[in-house]
PDB file of C-alpha atoms in Angstrom:
ATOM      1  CA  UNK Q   1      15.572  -3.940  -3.021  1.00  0.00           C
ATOM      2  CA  UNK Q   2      14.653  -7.319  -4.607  1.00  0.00           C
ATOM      3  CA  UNK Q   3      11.462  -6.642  -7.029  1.00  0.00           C
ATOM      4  CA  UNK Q   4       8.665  -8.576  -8.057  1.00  0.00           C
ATOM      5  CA  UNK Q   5       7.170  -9.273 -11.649  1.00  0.00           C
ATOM      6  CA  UNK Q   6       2.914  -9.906 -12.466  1.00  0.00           C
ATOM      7  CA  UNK Q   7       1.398 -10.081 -15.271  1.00  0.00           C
ATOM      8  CA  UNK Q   8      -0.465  -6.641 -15.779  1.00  0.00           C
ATOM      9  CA  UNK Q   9      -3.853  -8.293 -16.192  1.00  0.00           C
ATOM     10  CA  UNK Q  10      -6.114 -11.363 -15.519  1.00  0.00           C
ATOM     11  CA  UNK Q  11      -9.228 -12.138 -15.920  1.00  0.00           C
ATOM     12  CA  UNK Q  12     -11.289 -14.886 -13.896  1.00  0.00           C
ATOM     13  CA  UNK Q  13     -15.424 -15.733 -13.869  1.00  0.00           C
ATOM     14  CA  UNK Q  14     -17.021 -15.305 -10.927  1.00  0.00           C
ATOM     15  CA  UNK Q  15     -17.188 -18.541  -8.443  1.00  0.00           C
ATOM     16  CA  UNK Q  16     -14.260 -20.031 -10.229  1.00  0.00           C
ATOM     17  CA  UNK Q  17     -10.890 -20.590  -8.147  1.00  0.00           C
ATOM     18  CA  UNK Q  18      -7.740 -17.510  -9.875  1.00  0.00           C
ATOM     19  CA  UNK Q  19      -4.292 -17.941  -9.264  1.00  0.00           C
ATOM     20  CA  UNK Q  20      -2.486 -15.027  -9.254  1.00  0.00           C
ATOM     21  CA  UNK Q  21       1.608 -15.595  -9.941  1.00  0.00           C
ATOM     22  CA  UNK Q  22       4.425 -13.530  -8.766  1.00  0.00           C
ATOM     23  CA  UNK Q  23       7.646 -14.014  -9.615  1.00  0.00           C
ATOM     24  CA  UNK Q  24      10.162 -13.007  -7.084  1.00  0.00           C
ATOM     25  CA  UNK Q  25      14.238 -14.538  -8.634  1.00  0.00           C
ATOM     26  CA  UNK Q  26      16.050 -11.707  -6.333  1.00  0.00           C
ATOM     27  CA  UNK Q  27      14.540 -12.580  -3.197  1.00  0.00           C
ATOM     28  CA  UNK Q  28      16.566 -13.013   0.119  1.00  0.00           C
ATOM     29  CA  UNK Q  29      16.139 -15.376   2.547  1.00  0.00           C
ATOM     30  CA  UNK Q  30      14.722 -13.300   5.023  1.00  0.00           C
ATOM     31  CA  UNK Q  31      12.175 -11.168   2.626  1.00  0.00           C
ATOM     32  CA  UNK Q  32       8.549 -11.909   3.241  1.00  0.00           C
ATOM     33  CA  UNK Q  33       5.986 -11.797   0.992  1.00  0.00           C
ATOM     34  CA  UNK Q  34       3.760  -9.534   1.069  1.00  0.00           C
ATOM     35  CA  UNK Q  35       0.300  -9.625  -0.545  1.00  0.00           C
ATOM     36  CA  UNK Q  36      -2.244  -6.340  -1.030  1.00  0.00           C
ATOM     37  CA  UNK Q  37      -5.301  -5.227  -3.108  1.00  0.00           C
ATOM     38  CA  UNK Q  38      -6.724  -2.148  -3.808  1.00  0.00           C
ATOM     39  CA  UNK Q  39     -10.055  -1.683  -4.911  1.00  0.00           C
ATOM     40  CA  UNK Q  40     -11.643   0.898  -6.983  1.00  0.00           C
ATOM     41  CA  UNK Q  41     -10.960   4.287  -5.348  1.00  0.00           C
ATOM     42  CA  UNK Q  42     -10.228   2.900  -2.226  1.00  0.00           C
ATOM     43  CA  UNK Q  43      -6.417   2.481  -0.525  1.00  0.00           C
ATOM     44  CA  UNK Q  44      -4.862  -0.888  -0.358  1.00  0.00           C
ATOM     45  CA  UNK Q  45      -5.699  -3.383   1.963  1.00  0.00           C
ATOM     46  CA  UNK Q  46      -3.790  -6.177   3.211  1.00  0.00           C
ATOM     47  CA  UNK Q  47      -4.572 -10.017   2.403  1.00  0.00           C
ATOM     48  CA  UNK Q  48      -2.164 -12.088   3.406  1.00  0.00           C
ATOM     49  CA  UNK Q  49       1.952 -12.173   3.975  1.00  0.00           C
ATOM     50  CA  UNK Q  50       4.189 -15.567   4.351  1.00  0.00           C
ATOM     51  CA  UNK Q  51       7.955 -16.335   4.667  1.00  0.00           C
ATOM     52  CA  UNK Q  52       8.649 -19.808   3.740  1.00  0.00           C
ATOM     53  CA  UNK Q  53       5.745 -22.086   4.114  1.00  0.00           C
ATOM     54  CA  UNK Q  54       2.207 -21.451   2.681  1.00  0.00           C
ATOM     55  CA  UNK Q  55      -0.359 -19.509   4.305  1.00  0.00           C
ATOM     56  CA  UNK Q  56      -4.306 -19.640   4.597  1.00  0.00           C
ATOM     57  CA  UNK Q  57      -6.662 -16.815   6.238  1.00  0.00           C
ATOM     58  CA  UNK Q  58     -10.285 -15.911   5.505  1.00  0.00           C
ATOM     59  CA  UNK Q  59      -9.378 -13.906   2.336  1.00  0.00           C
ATOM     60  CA  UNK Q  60      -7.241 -16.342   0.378  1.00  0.00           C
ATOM     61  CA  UNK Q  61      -3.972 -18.819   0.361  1.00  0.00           C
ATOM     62  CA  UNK Q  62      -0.368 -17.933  -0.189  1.00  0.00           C
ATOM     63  CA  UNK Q  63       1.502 -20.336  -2.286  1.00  0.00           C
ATOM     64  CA  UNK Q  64       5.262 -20.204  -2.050  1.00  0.00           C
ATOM     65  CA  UNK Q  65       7.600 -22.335  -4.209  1.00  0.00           C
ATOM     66  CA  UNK Q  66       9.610 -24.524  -2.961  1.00  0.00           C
ATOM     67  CA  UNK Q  67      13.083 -21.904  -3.828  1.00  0.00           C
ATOM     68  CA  UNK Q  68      10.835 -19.414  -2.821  1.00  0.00           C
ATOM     69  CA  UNK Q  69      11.918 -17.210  -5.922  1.00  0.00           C
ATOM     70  CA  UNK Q  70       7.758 -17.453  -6.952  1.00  0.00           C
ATOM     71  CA  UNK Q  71       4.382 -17.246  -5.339  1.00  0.00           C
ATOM     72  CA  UNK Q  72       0.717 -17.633  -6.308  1.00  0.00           C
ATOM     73  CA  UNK Q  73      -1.938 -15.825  -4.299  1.00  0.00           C
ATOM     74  CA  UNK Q  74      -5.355 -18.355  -4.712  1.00  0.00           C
ATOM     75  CA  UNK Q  75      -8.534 -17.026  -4.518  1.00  0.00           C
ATOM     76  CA  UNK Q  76     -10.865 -19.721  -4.037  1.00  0.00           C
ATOM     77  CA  UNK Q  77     -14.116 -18.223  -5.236  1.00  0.00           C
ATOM     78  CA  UNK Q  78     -14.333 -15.185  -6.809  1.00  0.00           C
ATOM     79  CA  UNK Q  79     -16.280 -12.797  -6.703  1.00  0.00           C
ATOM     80  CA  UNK Q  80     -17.944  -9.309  -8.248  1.00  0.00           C
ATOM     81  CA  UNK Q  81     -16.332  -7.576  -5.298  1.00  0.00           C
ATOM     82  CA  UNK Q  82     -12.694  -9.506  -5.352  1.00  0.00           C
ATOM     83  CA  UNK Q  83     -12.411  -7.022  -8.560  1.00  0.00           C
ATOM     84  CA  UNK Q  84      -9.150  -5.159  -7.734  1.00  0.00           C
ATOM     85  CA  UNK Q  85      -5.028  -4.409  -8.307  1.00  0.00           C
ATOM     86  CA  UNK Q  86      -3.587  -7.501  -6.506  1.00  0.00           C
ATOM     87  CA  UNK Q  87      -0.047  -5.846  -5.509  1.00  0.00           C
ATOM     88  CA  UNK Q  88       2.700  -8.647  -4.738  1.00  0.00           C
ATOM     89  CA  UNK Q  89       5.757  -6.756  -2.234  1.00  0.00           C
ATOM     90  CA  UNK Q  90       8.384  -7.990  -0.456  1.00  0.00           C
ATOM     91  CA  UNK Q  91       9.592  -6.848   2.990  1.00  0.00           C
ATOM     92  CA  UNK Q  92      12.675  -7.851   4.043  1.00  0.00           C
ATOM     93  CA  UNK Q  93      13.107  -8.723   7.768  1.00  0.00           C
ATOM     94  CA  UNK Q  94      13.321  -6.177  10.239  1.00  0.00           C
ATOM     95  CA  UNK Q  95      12.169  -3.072   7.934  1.00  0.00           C
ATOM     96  CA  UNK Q  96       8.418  -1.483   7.579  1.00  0.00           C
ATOM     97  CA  UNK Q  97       8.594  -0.143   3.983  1.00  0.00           C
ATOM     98  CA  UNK Q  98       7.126  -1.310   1.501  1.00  0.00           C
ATOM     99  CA  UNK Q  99       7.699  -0.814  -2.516  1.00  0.00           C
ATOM    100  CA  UNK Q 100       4.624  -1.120  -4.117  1.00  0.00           C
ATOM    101  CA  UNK Q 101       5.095  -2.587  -8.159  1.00  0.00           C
ATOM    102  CA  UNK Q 102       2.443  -1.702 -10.269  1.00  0.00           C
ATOM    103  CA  UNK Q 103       0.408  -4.711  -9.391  1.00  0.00           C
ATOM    104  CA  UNK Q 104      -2.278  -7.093 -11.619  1.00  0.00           C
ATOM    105  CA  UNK Q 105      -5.154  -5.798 -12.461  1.00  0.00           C
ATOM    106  CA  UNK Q 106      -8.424  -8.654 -11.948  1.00  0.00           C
ATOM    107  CA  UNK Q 107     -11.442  -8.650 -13.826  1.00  0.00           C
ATOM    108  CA  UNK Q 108     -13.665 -11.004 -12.116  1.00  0.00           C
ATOM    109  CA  UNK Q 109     -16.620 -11.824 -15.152  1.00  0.00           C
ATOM    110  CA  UNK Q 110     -20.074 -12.339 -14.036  1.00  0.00           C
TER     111      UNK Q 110
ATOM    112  CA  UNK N   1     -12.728   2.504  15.487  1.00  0.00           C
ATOM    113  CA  UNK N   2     -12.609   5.086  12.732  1.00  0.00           C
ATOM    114  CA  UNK N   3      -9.036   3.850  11.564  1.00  0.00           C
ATOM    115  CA  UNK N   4      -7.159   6.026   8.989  1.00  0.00           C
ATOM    116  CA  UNK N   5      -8.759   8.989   8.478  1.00  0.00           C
ATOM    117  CA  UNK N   6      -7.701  11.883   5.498  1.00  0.00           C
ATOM    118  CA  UNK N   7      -8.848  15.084   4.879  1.00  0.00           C
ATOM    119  CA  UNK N   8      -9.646  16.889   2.620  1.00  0.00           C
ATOM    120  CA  UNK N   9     -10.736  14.154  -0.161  1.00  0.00           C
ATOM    121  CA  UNK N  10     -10.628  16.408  -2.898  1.00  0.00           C
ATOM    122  CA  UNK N  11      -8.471  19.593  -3.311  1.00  0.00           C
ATOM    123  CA  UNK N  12      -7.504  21.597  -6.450  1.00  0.00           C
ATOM    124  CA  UNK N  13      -4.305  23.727  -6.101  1.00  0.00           C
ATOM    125  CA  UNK N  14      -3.110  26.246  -8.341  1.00  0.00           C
ATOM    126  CA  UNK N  15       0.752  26.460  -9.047  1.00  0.00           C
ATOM    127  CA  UNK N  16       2.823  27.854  -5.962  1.00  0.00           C
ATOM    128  CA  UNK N  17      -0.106  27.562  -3.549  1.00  0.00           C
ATOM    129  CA  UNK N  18       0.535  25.493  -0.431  1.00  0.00           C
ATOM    130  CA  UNK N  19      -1.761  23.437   1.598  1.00  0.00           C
ATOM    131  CA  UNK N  20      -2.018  20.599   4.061  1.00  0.00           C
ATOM    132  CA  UNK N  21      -3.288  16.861   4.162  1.00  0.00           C
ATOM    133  CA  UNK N  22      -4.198  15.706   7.379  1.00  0.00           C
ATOM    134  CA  UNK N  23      -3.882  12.285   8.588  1.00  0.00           C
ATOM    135  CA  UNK N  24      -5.206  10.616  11.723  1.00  0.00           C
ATOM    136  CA  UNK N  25      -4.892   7.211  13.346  1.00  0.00           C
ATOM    137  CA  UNK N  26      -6.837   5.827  15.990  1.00  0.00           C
ATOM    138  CA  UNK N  27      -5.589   2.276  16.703  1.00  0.00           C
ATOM    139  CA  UNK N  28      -2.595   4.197  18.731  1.00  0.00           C
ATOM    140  CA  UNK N  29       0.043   2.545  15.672  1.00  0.00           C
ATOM    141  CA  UNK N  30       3.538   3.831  16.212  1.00  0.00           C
ATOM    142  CA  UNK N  31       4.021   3.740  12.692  1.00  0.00           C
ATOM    143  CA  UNK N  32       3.045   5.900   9.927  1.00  0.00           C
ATOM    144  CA  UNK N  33       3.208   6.230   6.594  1.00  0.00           C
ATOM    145  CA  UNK N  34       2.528   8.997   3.498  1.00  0.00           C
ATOM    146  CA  UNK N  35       2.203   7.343  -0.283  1.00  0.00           C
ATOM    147  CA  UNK N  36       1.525   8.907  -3.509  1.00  0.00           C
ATOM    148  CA  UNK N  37      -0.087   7.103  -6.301  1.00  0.00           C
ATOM    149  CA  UNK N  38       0.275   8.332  -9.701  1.00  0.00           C
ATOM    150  CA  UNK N  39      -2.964   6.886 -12.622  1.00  0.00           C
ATOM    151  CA  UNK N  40      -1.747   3.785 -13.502  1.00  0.00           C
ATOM    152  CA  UNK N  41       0.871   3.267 -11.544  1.00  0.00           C
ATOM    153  CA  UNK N  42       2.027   1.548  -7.685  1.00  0.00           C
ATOM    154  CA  UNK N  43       2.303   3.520  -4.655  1.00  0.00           C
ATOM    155  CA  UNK N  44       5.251   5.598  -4.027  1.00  0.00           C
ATOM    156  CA  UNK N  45       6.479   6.352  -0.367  1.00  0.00           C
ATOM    157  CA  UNK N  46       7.155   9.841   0.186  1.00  0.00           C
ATOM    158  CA  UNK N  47       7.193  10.006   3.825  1.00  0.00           C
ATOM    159  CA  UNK N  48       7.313   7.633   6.637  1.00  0.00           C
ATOM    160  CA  UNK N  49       7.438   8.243  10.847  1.00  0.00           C
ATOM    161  CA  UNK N  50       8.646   5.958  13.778  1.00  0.00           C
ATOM    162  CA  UNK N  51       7.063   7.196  16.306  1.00  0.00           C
ATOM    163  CA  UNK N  52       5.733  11.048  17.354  1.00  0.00           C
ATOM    164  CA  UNK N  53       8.898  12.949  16.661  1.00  0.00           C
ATOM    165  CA  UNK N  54      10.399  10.547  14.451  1.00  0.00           C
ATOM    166  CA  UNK N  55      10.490  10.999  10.626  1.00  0.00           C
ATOM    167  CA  UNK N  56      12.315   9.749   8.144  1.00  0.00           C
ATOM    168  CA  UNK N  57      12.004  10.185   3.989  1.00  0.00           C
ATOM    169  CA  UNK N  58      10.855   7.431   1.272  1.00  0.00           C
ATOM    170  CA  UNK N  59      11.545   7.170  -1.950  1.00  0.00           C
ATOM    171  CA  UNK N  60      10.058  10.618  -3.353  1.00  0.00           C
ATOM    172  CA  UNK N  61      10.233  13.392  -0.615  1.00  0.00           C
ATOM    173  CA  UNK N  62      11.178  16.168  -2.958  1.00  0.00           C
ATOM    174  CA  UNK N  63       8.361  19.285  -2.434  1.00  0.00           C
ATOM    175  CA  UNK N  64       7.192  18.087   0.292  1.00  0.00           C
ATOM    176  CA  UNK N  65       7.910  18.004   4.588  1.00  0.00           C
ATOM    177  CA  UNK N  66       6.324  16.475   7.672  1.00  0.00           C
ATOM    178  CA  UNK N  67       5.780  16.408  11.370  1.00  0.00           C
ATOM    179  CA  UNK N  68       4.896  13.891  13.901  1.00  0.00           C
ATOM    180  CA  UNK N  69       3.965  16.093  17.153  1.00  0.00           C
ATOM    181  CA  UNK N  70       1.491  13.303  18.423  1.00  0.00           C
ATOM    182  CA  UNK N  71       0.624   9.165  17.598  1.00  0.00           C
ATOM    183  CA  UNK N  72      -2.391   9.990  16.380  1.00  0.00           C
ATOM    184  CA  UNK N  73      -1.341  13.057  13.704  1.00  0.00           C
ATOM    185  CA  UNK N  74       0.790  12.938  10.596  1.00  0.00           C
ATOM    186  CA  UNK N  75       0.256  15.999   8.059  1.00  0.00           C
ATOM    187  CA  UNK N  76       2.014  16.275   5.139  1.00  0.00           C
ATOM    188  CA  UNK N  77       2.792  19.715   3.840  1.00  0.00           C
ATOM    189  CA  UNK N  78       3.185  20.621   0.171  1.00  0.00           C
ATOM    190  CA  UNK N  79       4.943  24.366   0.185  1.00  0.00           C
ATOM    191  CA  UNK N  80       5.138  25.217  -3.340  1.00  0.00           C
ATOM    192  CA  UNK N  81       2.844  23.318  -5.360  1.00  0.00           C
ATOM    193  CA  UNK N  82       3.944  22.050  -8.968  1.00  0.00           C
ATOM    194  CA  UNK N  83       1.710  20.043 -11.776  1.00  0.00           C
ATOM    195  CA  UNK N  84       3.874  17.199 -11.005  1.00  0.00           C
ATOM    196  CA  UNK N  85       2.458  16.636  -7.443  1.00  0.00           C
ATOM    197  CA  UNK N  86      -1.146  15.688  -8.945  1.00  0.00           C
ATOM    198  CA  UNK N  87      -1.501  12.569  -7.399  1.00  0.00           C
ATOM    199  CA  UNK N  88      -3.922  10.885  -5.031  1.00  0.00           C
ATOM    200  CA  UNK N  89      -2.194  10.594  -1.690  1.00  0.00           C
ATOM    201  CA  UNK N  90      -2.577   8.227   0.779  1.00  0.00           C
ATOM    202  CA  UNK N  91      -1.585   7.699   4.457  1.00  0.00           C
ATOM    203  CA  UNK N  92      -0.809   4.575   6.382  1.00  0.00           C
ATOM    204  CA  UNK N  93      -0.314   3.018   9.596  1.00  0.00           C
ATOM    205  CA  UNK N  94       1.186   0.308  11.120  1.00  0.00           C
ATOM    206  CA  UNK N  95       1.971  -1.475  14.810  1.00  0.00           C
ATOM    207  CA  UNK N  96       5.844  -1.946  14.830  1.00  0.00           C
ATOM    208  CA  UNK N  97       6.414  -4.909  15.760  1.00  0.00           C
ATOM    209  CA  UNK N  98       3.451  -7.022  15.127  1.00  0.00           C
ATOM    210  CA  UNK N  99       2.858 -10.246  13.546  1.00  0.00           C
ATOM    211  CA  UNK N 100       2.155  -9.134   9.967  1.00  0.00           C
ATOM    212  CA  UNK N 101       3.571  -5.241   9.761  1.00  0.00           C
ATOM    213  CA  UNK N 102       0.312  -4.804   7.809  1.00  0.00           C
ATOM    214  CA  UNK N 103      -0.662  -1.311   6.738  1.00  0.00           C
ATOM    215  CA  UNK N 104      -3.769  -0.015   7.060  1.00  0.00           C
ATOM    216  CA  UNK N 105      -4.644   2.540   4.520  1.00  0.00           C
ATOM    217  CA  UNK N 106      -6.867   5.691   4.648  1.00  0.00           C
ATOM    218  CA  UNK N 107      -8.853   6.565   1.156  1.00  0.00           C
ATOM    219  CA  UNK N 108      -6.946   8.731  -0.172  1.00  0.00           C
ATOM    220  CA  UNK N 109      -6.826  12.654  -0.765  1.00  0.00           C
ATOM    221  CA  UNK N 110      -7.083  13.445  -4.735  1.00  0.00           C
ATOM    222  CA  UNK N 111      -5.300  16.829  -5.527  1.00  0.00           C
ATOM    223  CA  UNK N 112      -4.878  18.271  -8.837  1.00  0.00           C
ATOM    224  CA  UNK N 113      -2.612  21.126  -9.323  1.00  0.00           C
ATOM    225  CA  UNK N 114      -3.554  23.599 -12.581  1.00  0.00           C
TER     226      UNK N 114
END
């Protein structure tokens, strides 16, 4: 299974934009990306997933390179709440498991 | 909708005892999924069903079994409990196929075993 790398922690002030990398060398062509948070002592919920191009929804953007071996998950304002361990999987095409890494870890600062 | 739904929350074990987590889905998902996440770490997939009837084993299924009688139900069974099994657990589901295979994720069960 390809795997992804994050940095173990970030830190961001609250109403300022993050960018959250994930580096992704081993991917295949037909592995989406996968993004998911999990709050404090909650399970994880999805955000947002892409294949090639990138991706807006209500929650954030999904920045793929170009050779598609990185991606940045943008969080446009943050806030108190978007406090959480931002997991970055990939899912290659036709399966349903996941394989969760051990994520980044944001600290949003008020 | 209630979504995923896991009881108990909270559960203390001592070694050798066995027990049950229950796991129900009510957005009639085909798919289902148990997880265990050790402090610190990612989720781990222990367990993971098709459809009622169907199951199938993740990466860490040692210790532990499961049945899929109905969509809605997906237990997971711990026979002989061991120290190493303190985890929080937590069950999935998913609508095979959709547009985004997301999960959606109960809250978790948290059970120690002393």
């Amino acid at each position: 299974d390809a795997k992804t790398t994050q940095p173990n922690s970030m830190e961001s002030n609250e109403e300022e934009p993050v960018h959250l990398p994930c580096n992704h060398s081993t991917i295949s062509g037909t592995d989406y990306i996968h993004w998911y948070r999990q709050l404090p002592s909650q399970g994880p919920e999805y955000v947002i997933h892409g294949l090639t191009s990138n991706v807006n929804n209500r929650m954030a953007s999904l920045a793929i390179a170009e050779d598609r071996k990185s991606s940045t998950l943008i969080l446009h304002r943050a806030t108190l709440r978007d406090a959480a361990v931002y997991y970055c999987i990939l899912r290659p095409s036709g399966t349903y498991k996941y394989i969760f890494g051990t994520g980044t870890r944001l600290k949003v600062l008020a | 909708n209630a979504g995923v739904t896991q009881t108990p929350k909270f559960r203390i074990l001592k070694i050798g005892q066995s027990m049950t987590l229950q796991c129900a889905q009510d957005m009639n998902h085909n798919y289902m999924y148990w997880y265990r996440q050790d402090p610190g770490m990612g989720l781990k997939l222990i367990y993971y069903s098709v459809g009622a009837g169907i199951t199938d084993k993740g990466e860490v299924p040692n210790g532990y079994n499961v049945s899929r009688s109905t969509t809605e139900d997906f237990p997971l069974r711990l026979e002989l409990a061991a120290p190493s099994q303190t985890s929080v657990y937590f069950c999935a589901s998913s609508y095979v196929p959709g547009s985004s295979y997301e999960q959606y994720f109960g809250p978790g069960t948290r059970l120690t075993v002393t």
